[in-house]
PDB file of N, CA, C and O in Angstrom:
ATOM      1  N   THR E   1      13.792  -4.030  -0.257  1.00  0.00           N
ATOM      2  CA  THR E   1      13.618  -2.777  -0.753  1.00  0.00           C
ATOM      3  C   THR E   1      12.274  -2.419  -0.072  1.00  0.00           C
ATOM      4  O   THR E   1      12.111  -1.147  -0.116  1.00  0.00           O
ATOM      5  N   ASN E   2      11.588  -3.031   0.518  1.00  0.00           N
ATOM      6  CA  ASN E   2      10.183  -2.943   0.991  1.00  0.00           C
ATOM      7  C   ASN E   2      10.311  -3.114   2.478  1.00  0.00           C
ATOM      8  O   ASN E   2       9.875  -4.289   2.730  1.00  0.00           O
ATOM      9  N   PRO E   3      10.714  -2.288   3.310  1.00  0.00           N
ATOM     10  CA  PRO E   3      10.491  -2.498   4.816  1.00  0.00           C
ATOM     11  C   PRO E   3       9.030  -2.517   5.159  1.00  0.00           C
ATOM     12  O   PRO E   3       8.952  -3.231   6.305  1.00  0.00           O
ATOM     13  N   GLY E   4       8.160  -2.519   4.473  1.00  0.00           N
ATOM     14  CA  GLY E   4       6.924  -2.410   4.977  1.00  0.00           C
ATOM     15  C   GLY E   4       6.471  -1.197   5.918  1.00  0.00           C
ATOM     16  O   GLY E   4       7.272  -0.744   6.558  1.00  0.00           O
ATOM     17  N   PHE E   5       4.930  -0.868   5.776  1.00  0.00           N
ATOM     18  CA  PHE E   5       4.922   0.340   6.649  1.00  0.00           C
ATOM     19  C   PHE E   5       4.928   0.253   8.098  1.00  0.00           C
ATOM     20  O   PHE E   5       4.881   1.089   9.066  1.00  0.00           O
ATOM     21  N   GLU E   6       4.942  -1.398   8.607  1.00  0.00           N
ATOM     22  CA  GLU E   6       4.832  -1.413   9.959  1.00  0.00           C
ATOM     23  C   GLU E   6       6.043  -0.853  10.611  1.00  0.00           C
ATOM     24  O   GLU E   6       6.099  -0.606  11.886  1.00  0.00           O
ATOM     25  N   THR E   7       7.004  -0.613  10.105  1.00  0.00           N
ATOM     26  CA  THR E   7       8.212   0.100  10.585  1.00  0.00           C
ATOM     27  C   THR E   7       8.400   1.467  10.546  1.00  0.00           C
ATOM     28  O   THR E   7       9.067   2.334  11.077  1.00  0.00           O
ATOM     29  N   GLY E   8       7.325   2.158   9.743  1.00  0.00           N
ATOM     30  CA  GLY E   8       6.974   3.654   9.653  1.00  0.00           C
ATOM     31  C   GLY E   8       7.852   4.132   8.548  1.00  0.00           C
ATOM     32  O   GLY E   8       7.990   5.387   8.487  1.00  0.00           O
ATOM     33  N   ASP E   9       8.204   3.493   7.581  1.00  0.00           N
ATOM     34  CA  ASP E   9       8.992   4.007   6.470  1.00  0.00           C
ATOM     35  C   ASP E   9       8.279   3.667   5.075  1.00  0.00           C
ATOM     36  O   ASP E   9       7.749   2.464   4.884  1.00  0.00           O
ATOM     37  N   THR E  10       8.100   4.701   4.545  1.00  0.00           N
ATOM     38  CA  THR E  10       7.310   4.932   3.089  1.00  0.00           C
ATOM     39  C   THR E  10       8.343   4.479   1.829  1.00  0.00           C
ATOM     40  O   THR E  10       8.095   4.769   0.846  1.00  0.00           O
ATOM     41  N   THR E  11       9.751   4.570   2.153  1.00  0.00           N
ATOM     42  CA  THR E  11      10.821   3.964   1.103  1.00  0.00           C
ATOM     43  C   THR E  11      10.259   3.346   0.486  1.00  0.00           C
ATOM     44  O   THR E  11      10.013   1.943   0.605  1.00  0.00           O
ATOM     45  N   GLY E  12      10.292   3.358  -1.088  1.00  0.00           N
ATOM     46  CA  GLY E  12       9.894   2.277  -2.047  1.00  0.00           C
ATOM     47  C   GLY E  12       8.455   2.383  -2.471  1.00  0.00           C
ATOM     48  O   GLY E  12       8.076   1.711  -3.591  1.00  0.00           O
ATOM     49  N   TRP E  13       7.738   3.189  -1.667  1.00  0.00           N
ATOM     50  CA  TRP E  13       6.141   3.345  -2.073  1.00  0.00           C
ATOM     51  C   TRP E  13       6.084   4.678  -2.625  1.00  0.00           C
ATOM     52  O   TRP E  13       6.806   5.613  -2.158  1.00  0.00           O
ATOM     53  N   SER E  14       5.278   4.950  -3.403  1.00  0.00           N
ATOM     54  CA  SER E  14       4.676   6.250  -4.087  1.00  0.00           C
ATOM     55  C   SER E  14       3.400   6.414  -4.350  1.00  0.00           C
ATOM     56  O   SER E  14       2.877   5.414  -4.311  1.00  0.00           O
ATOM     57  N   ALA E  15       3.078   7.519  -4.624  1.00  0.00           N
ATOM     58  CA  ALA E  15       1.575   7.517  -4.931  1.00  0.00           C
ATOM     59  C   ALA E  15       1.082   7.131  -6.481  1.00  0.00           C
ATOM     60  O   ALA E  15       1.707   7.826  -7.171  1.00  0.00           O
ATOM     61  N   PHE E  16       0.063   6.596  -6.525  1.00  0.00           N
ATOM     62  CA  PHE E  16      -0.465   6.298  -7.832  1.00  0.00           C
ATOM     63  C   PHE E  16      -1.620   7.478  -8.063  1.00  0.00           C
ATOM     64  O   PHE E  16      -2.647   7.339  -7.519  1.00  0.00           O
ATOM     65  N   GLY E  17      -1.338   8.256  -8.956  1.00  0.00           N
ATOM     66  CA  GLY E  17      -2.322   9.462  -9.151  1.00  0.00           C
ATOM     67  C   GLY E  17      -1.629  10.558  -8.196  1.00  0.00           C
ATOM     68  O   GLY E  17      -0.798  10.695  -7.957  1.00  0.00           O
ATOM     69  N   SER E  18      -2.299  11.323  -7.532  1.00  0.00           N
ATOM     70  CA  SER E  18      -1.701  12.350  -6.664  1.00  0.00           C
ATOM     71  C   SER E  18      -2.287  12.319  -5.202  1.00  0.00           C
ATOM     72  O   SER E  18      -2.473  13.415  -4.740  1.00  0.00           O
ATOM     73  N   PRO E  19      -2.593  11.384  -4.525  1.00  0.00           N
ATOM     74  CA  PRO E  19      -2.919  11.357  -3.127  1.00  0.00           C
ATOM     75  C   PRO E  19      -1.742  11.427  -2.365  1.00  0.00           C
ATOM     76  O   PRO E  19      -0.598  11.506  -2.846  1.00  0.00           O
ATOM     77  N   THR E  20      -1.918  11.650  -1.016  1.00  0.00           N
ATOM     78  CA  THR E  20      -0.916  11.861  -0.128  1.00  0.00           C
ATOM     79  C   THR E  20      -0.684  10.353   0.530  1.00  0.00           C
ATOM     80  O   THR E  20      -1.425   9.771   0.782  1.00  0.00           O
ATOM     81  N   ILE E  21       0.712   9.968   0.605  1.00  0.00           N
ATOM     82  CA  ILE E  21       0.957   8.638   1.223  1.00  0.00           C
ATOM     83  C   ILE E  21       1.855   9.036   2.429  1.00  0.00           C
ATOM     84  O   ILE E  21       2.718   9.817   2.420  1.00  0.00           O
ATOM     85  N   SER E  22       1.504   8.581   3.395  1.00  0.00           N
ATOM     86  CA  SER E  22       2.137   8.683   4.826  1.00  0.00           C
ATOM     87  C   SER E  22       1.976   7.312   5.582  1.00  0.00           C
ATOM     88  O   SER E  22       1.200   6.477   5.210  1.00  0.00           O
ATOM     89  N   VAL E  23       2.561   7.608   7.079  1.00  0.00           N
ATOM     90  CA  VAL E  23       2.492   6.454   8.080  1.00  0.00           C
ATOM     91  C   VAL E  23       1.169   7.026   9.071  1.00  0.00           C
ATOM     92  O   VAL E  23       1.506   8.134   9.446  1.00  0.00           O
ATOM     93  N   GLN E  24       0.643   6.058   9.915  1.00  0.00           N
ATOM     94  CA  GLN E  24       0.157   6.833  10.957  1.00  0.00           C
ATOM     95  C   GLN E  24      -0.107   5.586  11.918  1.00  0.00           C
ATOM     96  O   GLN E  24       0.604   4.356  11.848  1.00  0.00           O
ATOM     97  N   THR E  25      -0.531   5.941  13.156  1.00  0.00           N
ATOM     98  CA  THR E  25      -0.147   4.935  14.235  1.00  0.00           C
ATOM     99  C   THR E  25      -1.835   4.465  14.778  1.00  0.00           C
ATOM    100  O   THR E  25      -1.683   3.885  16.039  1.00  0.00           O
ATOM    101  N   ASN E  26      -2.635   5.221  14.296  1.00  0.00           N
ATOM    102  CA  ASN E  26      -4.010   4.833  15.007  1.00  0.00           C
ATOM    103  C   ASN E  26      -4.366   3.639  14.602  1.00  0.00           C
ATOM    104  O   ASN E  26      -5.328   2.673  15.554  1.00  0.00           O
ATOM    105  N   GLN E  27      -4.689   2.836  13.448  1.00  0.00           N
ATOM    106  CA  GLN E  27      -5.007   1.540  13.104  1.00  0.00           C
ATOM    107  C   GLN E  27      -3.919   0.888  12.299  1.00  0.00           C
ATOM    108  O   GLN E  27      -3.320   1.232  11.371  1.00  0.00           O
ATOM    109  N   VAL E  28      -3.360  -0.119  13.242  1.00  0.00           N
ATOM    110  CA  VAL E  28      -2.203  -0.664  12.822  1.00  0.00           C
ATOM    111  C   VAL E  28      -2.621  -2.496  12.608  1.00  0.00           C
ATOM    112  O   VAL E  28      -3.497  -2.609  13.318  1.00  0.00           O
ATOM    113  N   HIS E  29      -1.871  -2.978  11.754  1.00  0.00           N
ATOM    114  CA  HIS E  29      -2.117  -4.259  11.659  1.00  0.00           C
ATOM    115  C   HIS E  29      -0.927  -5.166  12.410  1.00  0.00           C
ATOM    116  O   HIS E  29      -1.447  -6.326  13.216  1.00  0.00           O
ATOM    117  N   SER E  30       0.330  -4.759  12.266  1.00  0.00           N
ATOM    118  CA  SER E  30       1.536  -5.338  13.041  1.00  0.00           C
ATOM    119  C   SER E  30       2.395  -4.480  13.168  1.00  0.00           C
ATOM    120  O   SER E  30       2.340  -3.219  12.391  1.00  0.00           O
ATOM    121  N   GLY E  31       3.061  -4.152  14.162  1.00  0.00           N
ATOM    122  CA  GLY E  31       4.386  -3.263  14.188  1.00  0.00           C
ATOM    123  C   GLY E  31       3.644  -1.899  15.096  1.00  0.00           C
ATOM    124  O   GLY E  31       2.507  -2.039  15.724  1.00  0.00           O
ATOM    125  N   ASN E  32       4.121  -0.895  14.733  1.00  0.00           N
ATOM    126  CA  ASN E  32       3.685   0.443  15.124  1.00  0.00           C
ATOM    127  C   ASN E  32       2.913   1.408  14.489  1.00  0.00           C
ATOM    128  O   ASN E  32       2.706   2.555  14.641  1.00  0.00           O
ATOM    129  N   TYR E  33       3.012   1.020  13.020  1.00  0.00           N
ATOM    130  CA  TYR E  33       2.789   1.973  12.052  1.00  0.00           C
ATOM    131  C   TYR E  33       1.720   1.403  11.012  1.00  0.00           C
ATOM    132  O   TYR E  33       2.036   0.136  10.850  1.00  0.00           O
ATOM    133  N   ALA E  34       1.190   2.045  10.166  1.00  0.00           N
ATOM    134  CA  ALA E  34       0.434   1.654   9.116  1.00  0.00           C
ATOM    135  C   ALA E  34       0.564   2.615   7.945  1.00  0.00           C
ATOM    136  O   ALA E  34       0.436   3.791   8.410  1.00  0.00           O
ATOM    137  N   GLY E  35       0.511   2.261   6.737  1.00  0.00           N
ATOM    138  CA  GLY E  35       0.377   3.145   5.659  1.00  0.00           C
ATOM    139  C   GLY E  35      -1.190   3.862   5.698  1.00  0.00           C
ATOM    140  O   GLY E  35      -2.043   3.034   5.934  1.00  0.00           O
ATOM    141  N   ILE E  36      -1.267   5.072   4.952  1.00  0.00           N
ATOM    142  CA  ILE E  36      -2.476   5.576   4.903  1.00  0.00           C
ATOM    143  C   ILE E  36      -2.416   6.415   3.541  1.00  0.00           C
ATOM    144  O   ILE E  36      -1.391   7.117   3.393  1.00  0.00           O
ATOM    145  N   VAL E  37      -3.415   6.236   2.935  1.00  0.00           N
ATOM    146  CA  VAL E  37      -3.562   7.395   1.440  1.00  0.00           C
ATOM    147  C   VAL E  37      -4.858   8.220   1.733  1.00  0.00           C
ATOM    148  O   VAL E  37      -5.834   7.827   2.277  1.00  0.00           O
ATOM    149  N   THR E  38      -4.279   9.450   1.670  1.00  0.00           N
ATOM    150  CA  THR E  38      -5.170  10.639   1.862  1.00  0.00           C
ATOM    151  C   THR E  38      -5.235  11.543   0.891  1.00  0.00           C
ATOM    152  O   THR E  38      -4.383  11.269  -0.196  1.00  0.00           O
ATOM    153  N   ASN E  39      -6.024  12.362   0.735  1.00  0.00           N
ATOM    154  CA  ASN E  39      -6.245  13.455  -0.389  1.00  0.00           C
ATOM    155  C   ASN E  39      -6.586  12.740  -1.644  1.00  0.00           C
ATOM    156  O   ASN E  39      -6.050  13.223  -2.578  1.00  0.00           O
ATOM    157  N   ARG E  40      -7.255  11.439  -1.698  1.00  0.00           N
ATOM    158  CA  ARG E  40      -7.700  10.929  -3.210  1.00  0.00           C
ATOM    159  C   ARG E  40      -9.067  11.820  -3.762  1.00  0.00           C
ATOM    160  O   ARG E  40      -9.772  12.385  -3.264  1.00  0.00           O
ATOM    161  N   THR E  41      -8.785  12.189  -5.116  1.00  0.00           N
ATOM    162  CA  THR E  41      -9.633  12.936  -5.738  1.00  0.00           C
ATOM    163  C   THR E  41     -10.291  11.854  -7.080  1.00  0.00           C
ATOM    164  O   THR E  41     -11.469  12.189  -7.504  1.00  0.00           O
ATOM    165  N   ALA E  42     -10.039  10.739  -7.233  1.00  0.00           N
ATOM    166  CA  ALA E  42     -10.218   9.658  -7.979  1.00  0.00           C
ATOM    167  C   ALA E  42     -10.130   8.211  -7.419  1.00  0.00           C
ATOM    168  O   ALA E  42      -9.443   7.996  -6.552  1.00  0.00           O
ATOM    169  N   THR E  43     -11.120   7.493  -7.682  1.00  0.00           N
ATOM    170  CA  THR E  43     -11.343   5.971  -7.192  1.00  0.00           C
ATOM    171  C   THR E  43      -9.917   5.103  -7.339  1.00  0.00           C
ATOM    172  O   THR E  43      -9.526   4.420  -6.616  1.00  0.00           O
ATOM    173  N   TYR E  44      -9.261   5.612  -8.659  1.00  0.00           N
ATOM    174  CA  TYR E  44      -7.955   4.706  -8.965  1.00  0.00           C
ATOM    175  C   TYR E  44      -6.699   5.126  -8.083  1.00  0.00           C
ATOM    176  O   TYR E  44      -5.676   4.389  -8.196  1.00  0.00           O
ATOM    177  N   MET E  45      -6.943   6.154  -7.735  1.00  0.00           N
ATOM    178  CA  MET E  45      -5.675   6.639  -6.677  1.00  0.00           C
ATOM    179  C   MET E  45      -5.345   5.895  -5.599  1.00  0.00           C
ATOM    180  O   MET E  45      -6.148   5.312  -4.966  1.00  0.00           O
ATOM    181  N   GLY E  46      -4.296   5.678  -5.339  1.00  0.00           N
ATOM    182  CA  GLY E  46      -3.834   4.663  -4.142  1.00  0.00           C
ATOM    183  C   GLY E  46      -2.130   4.653  -3.959  1.00  0.00           C
ATOM    184  O   GLY E  46      -1.511   5.487  -4.306  1.00  0.00           O
ATOM    185  N   ILE E  47      -1.819   3.686  -3.688  1.00  0.00           N
ATOM    186  CA  ILE E  47      -0.382   3.349  -3.320  1.00  0.00           C
ATOM    187  C   ILE E  47       0.368   2.478  -4.476  1.00  0.00           C
ATOM    188  O   ILE E  47      -0.394   1.752  -4.877  1.00  0.00           O
ATOM    189  N   ASP E  48       1.503   2.873  -4.692  1.00  0.00           N
ATOM    190  CA  ASP E  48       2.381   2.113  -5.816  1.00  0.00           C
ATOM    191  C   ASP E  48       3.668   1.581  -5.550  1.00  0.00           C
ATOM    192  O   ASP E  48       4.355   2.483  -4.655  1.00  0.00           O
ATOM    193  N   GLN E  49       3.962   0.742  -5.870  1.00  0.00           N
ATOM    194  CA  GLN E  49       5.582   0.185  -5.847  1.00  0.00           C
ATOM    195  C   GLN E  49       5.843  -0.666  -7.049  1.00  0.00           C
ATOM    196  O   GLN E  49       5.060  -1.649  -7.504  1.00  0.00           O
ATOM    197  N   SER E  50       6.988  -0.215  -7.486  1.00  0.00           N
ATOM    198  CA  SER E  50       7.431  -0.705  -8.525  1.00  0.00           C
ATOM    199  C   SER E  50       8.462  -2.073  -8.511  1.00  0.00           C
ATOM    200  O   SER E  50       9.204  -2.071  -7.393  1.00  0.00           O
ATOM    201  N   PHE E  51       8.129  -3.233  -9.119  1.00  0.00           N
ATOM    202  CA  PHE E  51       8.933  -4.573  -9.047  1.00  0.00           C
ATOM    203  C   PHE E  51       9.772  -4.539 -10.134  1.00  0.00           C
ATOM    204  O   PHE E  51      10.397  -5.620 -10.350  1.00  0.00           O
ATOM    205  N   LEU E  52       9.696  -3.573 -11.105  1.00  0.00           N
ATOM    206  CA  LEU E  52      10.787  -3.583 -12.151  1.00  0.00           C
ATOM    207  C   LEU E  52      12.186  -3.627 -11.846  1.00  0.00           C
ATOM    208  O   LEU E  52      12.737  -2.750 -10.778  1.00  0.00           O
ATOM    209  N   GLY E  53      12.840  -4.970 -12.377  1.00  0.00           N
ATOM    210  CA  GLY E  53      14.240  -4.979 -12.048  1.00  0.00           C
ATOM    211  C   GLY E  53      14.428  -5.813 -10.288  1.00  0.00           C
ATOM    212  O   GLY E  53      15.403  -6.338 -10.115  1.00  0.00           O
ATOM    213  N   VAL E  54      13.054  -6.265  -9.844  1.00  0.00           N
ATOM    214  CA  VAL E  54      13.219  -6.791  -8.781  1.00  0.00           C
ATOM    215  C   VAL E  54      12.850  -8.295  -8.894  1.00  0.00           C
ATOM    216  O   VAL E  54      13.360  -9.357  -8.436  1.00  0.00           O
ATOM    217  N   LEU E  55      11.653  -8.615  -9.385  1.00  0.00           N
ATOM    218  CA  LEU E  55      11.209  -9.865  -9.836  1.00  0.00           C
ATOM    219  C   LEU E  55      12.035 -10.419 -10.776  1.00  0.00           C
ATOM    220  O   LEU E  55      12.429  -9.982 -11.859  1.00  0.00           O
ATOM    221  N   GLN E  56      12.075 -12.030 -11.130  1.00  0.00           N
ATOM    222  CA  GLN E  56      12.808 -12.674 -11.950  1.00  0.00           C
ATOM    223  C   GLN E  56      12.091 -13.786 -12.543  1.00  0.00           C
ATOM    224  O   GLN E  56      11.084 -14.283 -12.033  1.00  0.00           O
ATOM    225  N   SER E  57      12.401 -13.807 -13.908  1.00  0.00           N
ATOM    226  CA  SER E  57      11.303 -14.662 -14.741  1.00  0.00           C
ATOM    227  C   SER E  57      11.794 -16.111 -14.146  1.00  0.00           C
ATOM    228  O   SER E  57      12.412 -16.587 -13.462  1.00  0.00           O
ATOM    229  N   ASN E  58      10.605 -16.956 -14.454  1.00  0.00           N
ATOM    230  CA  ASN E  58      10.613 -18.280 -14.095  1.00  0.00           C
ATOM    231  C   ASN E  58      10.610 -18.528 -12.611  1.00  0.00           C
ATOM    232  O   ASN E  58      11.100 -19.702 -12.086  1.00  0.00           O
ATOM    233  N   GLN E  59      10.203 -17.813 -11.687  1.00  0.00           N
ATOM    234  CA  GLN E  59      10.191 -17.573 -10.403  1.00  0.00           C
ATOM    235  C   GLN E  59       8.800 -17.802  -9.662  1.00  0.00           C
ATOM    236  O   GLN E  59       7.720 -16.745 -10.337  1.00  0.00           O
ATOM    237  N   THR E  60       8.500 -17.948  -8.512  1.00  0.00           N
ATOM    238  CA  THR E  60       6.905 -18.068  -7.977  1.00  0.00           C
ATOM    239  C   THR E  60       7.328 -17.070  -6.933  1.00  0.00           C
ATOM    240  O   THR E  60       8.268 -16.929  -6.095  1.00  0.00           O
ATOM    241  N   TYR E  61       6.014 -16.026  -6.799  1.00  0.00           N
ATOM    242  CA  TYR E  61       6.396 -15.110  -5.505  1.00  0.00           C
ATOM    243  C   TYR E  61       4.979 -15.118  -4.793  1.00  0.00           C
ATOM    244  O   TYR E  61       3.955 -15.320  -5.588  1.00  0.00           O
ATOM    245  N   ALA E  62       5.059 -14.872  -3.714  1.00  0.00           N
ATOM    246  CA  ALA E  62       3.591 -14.682  -2.849  1.00  0.00           C
ATOM    247  C   ALA E  62       3.528 -13.139  -2.514  1.00  0.00           C
ATOM    248  O   ALA E  62       4.731 -12.843  -1.961  1.00  0.00           O
ATOM    249  N   VAL E  63       2.284 -12.663  -2.915  1.00  0.00           N
ATOM    250  CA  VAL E  63       2.147 -11.145  -2.503  1.00  0.00           C
ATOM    251  C   VAL E  63       0.908 -11.215  -1.401  1.00  0.00           C
ATOM    252  O   VAL E  63       0.067 -11.741  -1.915  1.00  0.00           O
ATOM    253  N   SER E  64       1.137 -10.687  -0.505  1.00  0.00           N
ATOM    254  CA  SER E  64      -0.322 -10.474   0.433  1.00  0.00           C
ATOM    255  C   SER E  64      -0.468  -9.084   1.011  1.00  0.00           C
ATOM    256  O   SER E  64       0.386  -8.229   0.692  1.00  0.00           O
ATOM    257  N   VAL E  65      -1.631  -8.670   1.164  1.00  0.00           N
ATOM    258  CA  VAL E  65      -1.938  -7.176   1.457  1.00  0.00           C
ATOM    259  C   VAL E  65      -2.857  -7.289   2.379  1.00  0.00           C
ATOM    260  O   VAL E  65      -3.535  -8.075   2.935  1.00  0.00           O
ATOM    261  N   TRP E  66      -2.857  -6.360   3.652  1.00  0.00           N
ATOM    262  CA  TRP E  66      -3.814  -6.154   4.583  1.00  0.00           C
ATOM    263  C   TRP E  66      -4.576  -4.558   4.367  1.00  0.00           C
ATOM    264  O   TRP E  66      -3.553  -3.634   4.317  1.00  0.00           O
ATOM    265  N   VAL E  67      -5.725  -4.482   4.024  1.00  0.00           N
ATOM    266  CA  VAL E  67      -6.494  -3.383   4.036  1.00  0.00           C
ATOM    267  C   VAL E  67      -7.394  -2.855   4.827  1.00  0.00           C
ATOM    268  O   VAL E  67      -8.251  -3.876   5.011  1.00  0.00           O
ATOM    269  N   GLN E  68      -7.563  -1.720   5.435  1.00  0.00           N
ATOM    270  CA  GLN E  68      -8.723  -1.520   6.297  1.00  0.00           C
ATOM    271  C   GLN E  68      -9.144  -0.010   5.921  1.00  0.00           C
ATOM    272  O   GLN E  68      -8.511   0.887   5.459  1.00  0.00           O
ATOM    273  N   LEU E  69     -10.568   0.007   5.494  1.00  0.00           N
ATOM    274  CA  LEU E  69     -11.121   1.234   5.149  1.00  0.00           C
ATOM    275  C   LEU E  69     -11.583   2.118   6.330  1.00  0.00           C
ATOM    276  O   LEU E  69     -11.562   1.640   7.454  1.00  0.00           O
ATOM    277  N   VAL E  70     -11.117   3.408   6.024  1.00  0.00           N
ATOM    278  CA  VAL E  70     -11.071   4.376   7.637  1.00  0.00           C
ATOM    279  C   VAL E  70     -12.453   4.449   7.855  1.00  0.00           C
ATOM    280  O   VAL E  70     -12.855   4.599   8.967  1.00  0.00           O
ATOM    281  N   ASN E  71     -13.546   4.556   6.716  1.00  0.00           N
ATOM    282  CA  ASN E  71     -14.929   4.743   6.933  1.00  0.00           C
ATOM    283  C   ASN E  71     -15.689   4.285   5.690  1.00  0.00           C
ATOM    284  O   ASN E  71     -14.872   4.057   4.777  1.00  0.00           O
ATOM    285  N   GLY E  72     -16.762   4.339   5.669  1.00  0.00           N
ATOM    286  CA  GLY E  72     -17.626   3.856   4.597  1.00  0.00           C
ATOM    287  C   GLY E  72     -18.052   2.578   4.546  1.00  0.00           C
ATOM    288  O   GLY E  72     -17.940   1.748   5.616  1.00  0.00           O
ATOM    289  N   THR E  73     -18.710   2.154   3.615  1.00  0.00           N
ATOM    290  CA  THR E  73     -19.523   0.800   3.500  1.00  0.00           C
ATOM    291  C   THR E  73     -18.355  -0.129   2.785  1.00  0.00           C
ATOM    292  O   THR E  73     -16.947   0.395   2.404  1.00  0.00           O
ATOM    293  N   SER E  74     -18.651  -1.552   2.662  1.00  0.00           N
ATOM    294  CA  SER E  74     -17.717  -2.384   1.893  1.00  0.00           C
ATOM    295  C   SER E  74     -17.215  -1.833   0.690  1.00  0.00           C
ATOM    296  O   SER E  74     -18.065  -1.551  -0.362  1.00  0.00           O
ATOM    297  N   ARG E  75     -15.917  -2.109   0.159  1.00  0.00           N
ATOM    298  CA  ARG E  75     -15.482  -1.474  -1.304  1.00  0.00           C
ATOM    299  C   ARG E  75     -14.772  -2.801  -1.706  1.00  0.00           C
ATOM    300  O   ARG E  75     -14.299  -3.616  -1.268  1.00  0.00           O
ATOM    301  N   THR E  76     -14.624  -2.900  -2.833  1.00  0.00           N
ATOM    302  CA  THR E  76     -13.686  -3.585  -3.817  1.00  0.00           C
ATOM    303  C   THR E  76     -12.266  -3.003  -3.724  1.00  0.00           C
ATOM    304  O   THR E  76     -12.209  -1.982  -4.134  1.00  0.00           O
ATOM    305  N   MET E  77     -11.163  -3.709  -3.171  1.00  0.00           N
ATOM    306  CA  MET E  77      -9.859  -3.449  -3.460  1.00  0.00           C
ATOM    307  C   MET E  77      -9.425  -4.025  -4.647  1.00  0.00           C
ATOM    308  O   MET E  77      -9.716  -5.123  -5.216  1.00  0.00           O
ATOM    309  N   GLN E  78      -8.381  -3.414  -5.338  1.00  0.00           N
ATOM    310  CA  GLN E  78      -7.665  -4.040  -6.490  1.00  0.00           C
ATOM    311  C   GLN E  78      -6.296  -3.982  -6.461  1.00  0.00           C
ATOM    312  O   GLN E  78      -5.560  -3.001  -5.845  1.00  0.00           O
ATOM    313  N   ILE E  79      -5.725  -4.924  -6.790  1.00  0.00           N
ATOM    314  CA  ILE E  79      -4.153  -5.136  -6.814  1.00  0.00           C
ATOM    315  C   ILE E  79      -3.932  -5.251  -8.455  1.00  0.00           C
ATOM    316  O   ILE E  79      -4.411  -6.300  -8.602  1.00  0.00           O
ATOM    317  N   THR E  80      -2.995  -4.657  -9.039  1.00  0.00           N
ATOM    318  CA  THR E  80      -2.782  -4.679 -10.248  1.00  0.00           C
ATOM    319  C   THR E  80      -1.155  -4.852 -10.399  1.00  0.00           C
ATOM    320  O   THR E  80      -0.317  -4.174  -9.805  1.00  0.00           O
ATOM    321  N   ALA E  81      -0.937  -6.074 -11.039  1.00  0.00           N
ATOM    322  CA  ALA E  81       0.630  -6.419 -11.440  1.00  0.00           C
ATOM    323  C   ALA E  81       0.749  -6.127 -12.838  1.00  0.00           C
ATOM    324  O   ALA E  81       0.130  -6.663 -13.737  1.00  0.00           O
TER     325      ALA E  81
END
């Protein structure tokens, strides 16, 4: 259900708050695309994906992310499950 942004597909992802979610080709990790969050008006706003109905009880899952700031100083990133 999550093709990853590297494919240029935002299916399964949504905005947490009211920012704009899209893909871009300027700064990529792998593949040809990367996700980008713009028009944030609050620090909590970002990208969201629901795992409701996907994850199963008593299973172990590995989750990884790659984040790059467009500009600014070092920041703290947060993943909430």
